[in-house]
Amino acid sequence: GTATVDLFAPGTGTDISTSVMVPGDGDGDPPVGFPLCYCTTFDAPCNNDYSQGGCENSLGYGAILSATGSEMIANDNLTLHVIQARPNKSCAWLQGATFIQNAFRDGNLCVGNPTERMAIQTLDGTGALSTDFSIVTEGHITSPGSYFYQLWYRDGGGPCGQMSNLSNAVRIDWQ
């Protein structure tokens, strides 16, 4: 589906709201969490902006991250989904306790300290992937609070020549 998100140009307060495609789990479950850290012309590391997801990769578009399931810790059924990353490449699921937005490789790193590298997986032949592990367990979520999630993936030949890129991020307000 699509969702309208409020984006603000860094340091300007200029609203650059847009409608973006939000991937789900294919079963019609609505997305949860708050997507953020879209790659705009104001923060693209090498003019590789892609306002619907992470910064543009070597295929000409950015990876889009979303979440489905529940933000309830006790339910332990949150799933992260990514599309449009580089097919058949290894990747790492990242969690951070703070939000940052710093140029990193061919994208923007948006998960800040303390951070967890929750799992290493491989993207499928279309550049898509959904988590197949417990985010509560791997992220060491024991009490309510906000955490930020992002996918870091290999991207040889990317626009900035840095060999990897990142999706946009999603904030989950655990309850």
mmCIF file of N, CA, C and O in Angstrom, residues 7 19 28 38 45 57 64 95 99 101 115 128 134 136 139-140 148 163 166:
data_model
loop_
_atom_site.group_PDB
_atom_site.id
_atom_site.type_symbol
_atom_site.label_atom_id
_atom_site.label_comp_id
_atom_site.label_asym_id
_atom_site.label_seq_id
_atom_site.Cartn_x
_atom_site.Cartn_y
_atom_site.Cartn_z
ATOM 1 N N LEU A 7 8.078 14.554 5.899
ATOM 2 C CA LEU A 7 9.526 14.637 5.839
ATOM 3 C C LEU A 7 9.899 16.104 5.952
ATOM 4 O O LEU A 7 9.221 16.969 5.417
ATOM 5 N N SER A 19 4.034 10.675 -0.633
ATOM 6 C CA SER A 19 3.432 9.355 -0.504
ATOM 7 C C SER A 19 4.463 8.329 -0.916
ATOM 8 O O SER A 19 5.131 8.499 -1.929
ATOM 9 N N GLY A 28 -1.844 -8.919 3.692
ATOM 10 C CA GLY A 28 -2.755 -7.821 3.942
ATOM 11 C C GLY A 28 -2.647 -7.221 5.325
ATOM 12 O O GLY A 28 -3.441 -6.361 5.682
ATOM 13 N N TYR A 38 14.172 8.826 5.149
ATOM 14 C CA TYR A 38 14.138 8.727 3.702
ATOM 15 C C TYR A 38 15.284 9.563 3.137
ATOM 16 O O TYR A 38 15.640 10.593 3.685
ATOM 17 N N PRO A 45 24.263 11.190 0.144
ATOM 18 C CA PRO A 45 25.716 11.349 0.220
ATOM 19 C C PRO A 45 26.395 11.686 -1.111
ATOM 20 O O PRO A 45 27.447 12.309 -1.116
ATOM 21 N N ASN A 57 20.532 2.881 -4.854
ATOM 22 C CA ASN A 57 21.591 1.878 -4.923
ATOM 23 C C ASN A 57 22.020 1.697 -6.378
ATOM 24 O O ASN A 57 21.622 2.471 -7.252
ATOM 25 N N ILE A 64 13.409 -0.114 0.593
ATOM 26 C CA ILE A 64 12.294 0.360 1.402
ATOM 27 C C ILE A 64 12.034 -0.635 2.533
ATOM 28 O O ILE A 64 11.815 -1.819 2.289
ATOM 29 N N GLN A 95 19.644 -2.480 14.899
ATOM 30 C CA GLN A 95 18.729 -1.842 15.851
ATOM 31 C C GLN A 95 19.514 -0.793 16.614
ATOM 32 O O GLN A 95 20.649 -1.035 17.017
ATOM 33 N N PHE A 99 17.930 7.854 17.364
ATOM 34 C CA PHE A 99 17.858 8.183 15.945
ATOM 35 C C PHE A 99 18.978 9.156 15.607
ATOM 36 O O PHE A 99 19.179 10.150 16.296
ATOM 37 N N GLN A 101 21.138 10.634 11.794
ATOM 38 C CA GLN A 101 21.092 10.600 10.329
ATOM 39 C C GLN A 101 22.428 11.109 9.822
ATOM 40 O O GLN A 101 22.629 12.304 9.641
ATOM 41 N N THR A 115 23.734 0.296 19.840
ATOM 42 C CA THR A 115 23.241 -0.428 18.678
ATOM 43 C C THR A 115 23.428 -1.930 18.846
ATOM 44 O O THR A 115 24.249 -2.383 19.634
ATOM 45 N N ALA A 128 14.412 -8.628 -1.881
ATOM 46 C CA ALA A 128 13.455 -8.556 -0.770
ATOM 47 C C ALA A 128 13.871 -9.522 0.340
ATOM 48 O O ALA A 128 14.609 -10.485 0.100
ATOM 49 N N SER A 134 13.255 -13.731 16.141
ATOM 50 C CA SER A 134 12.563 -12.908 17.135
ATOM 51 C C SER A 134 13.320 -11.589 17.321
ATOM 52 O O SER A 134 14.454 -11.582 17.807
ATOM 53 N N VAL A 136 12.406 -9.296 19.399
ATOM 54 C CA VAL A 136 12.430 -9.091 20.852
ATOM 55 C C VAL A 136 13.670 -9.760 21.453
ATOM 56 O O VAL A 136 14.403 -9.157 22.240
ATOM 57 N N GLY A 139 17.071 -8.347 19.707
ATOM 58 C CA GLY A 139 17.255 -6.949 20.052
ATOM 59 C C GLY A 139 17.324 -6.692 21.545
ATOM 60 O O GLY A 139 17.481 -5.553 21.978
ATOM 61 N N HIS A 140 17.189 -7.763 22.334
ATOM 62 C CA HIS A 140 17.234 -7.657 23.804
ATOM 63 C C HIS A 140 16.204 -6.650 24.330
ATOM 64 O O HIS A 140 16.498 -5.826 25.193
ATOM 65 N N PHE A 148 14.948 1.933 16.850
ATOM 66 C CA PHE A 148 15.009 2.225 15.427
ATOM 67 C C PHE A 148 15.655 1.049 14.708
ATOM 68 O O PHE A 148 16.628 0.473 15.211
ATOM 69 N N MET A 163 30.454 0.396 -1.803
ATOM 70 C CA MET A 163 30.227 -1.048 -1.718
ATOM 71 C C MET A 163 29.091 -1.503 -0.796
ATOM 72 O O MET A 163 28.876 -2.691 -0.633
ATOM 73 N N LEU A 166 22.095 1.381 2.721
ATOM 74 C CA LEU A 166 21.135 1.137 3.793
ATOM 75 C C LEU A 166 19.721 1.462 3.327
ATOM 76 O O LEU A 166 19.527 2.323 2.468
#
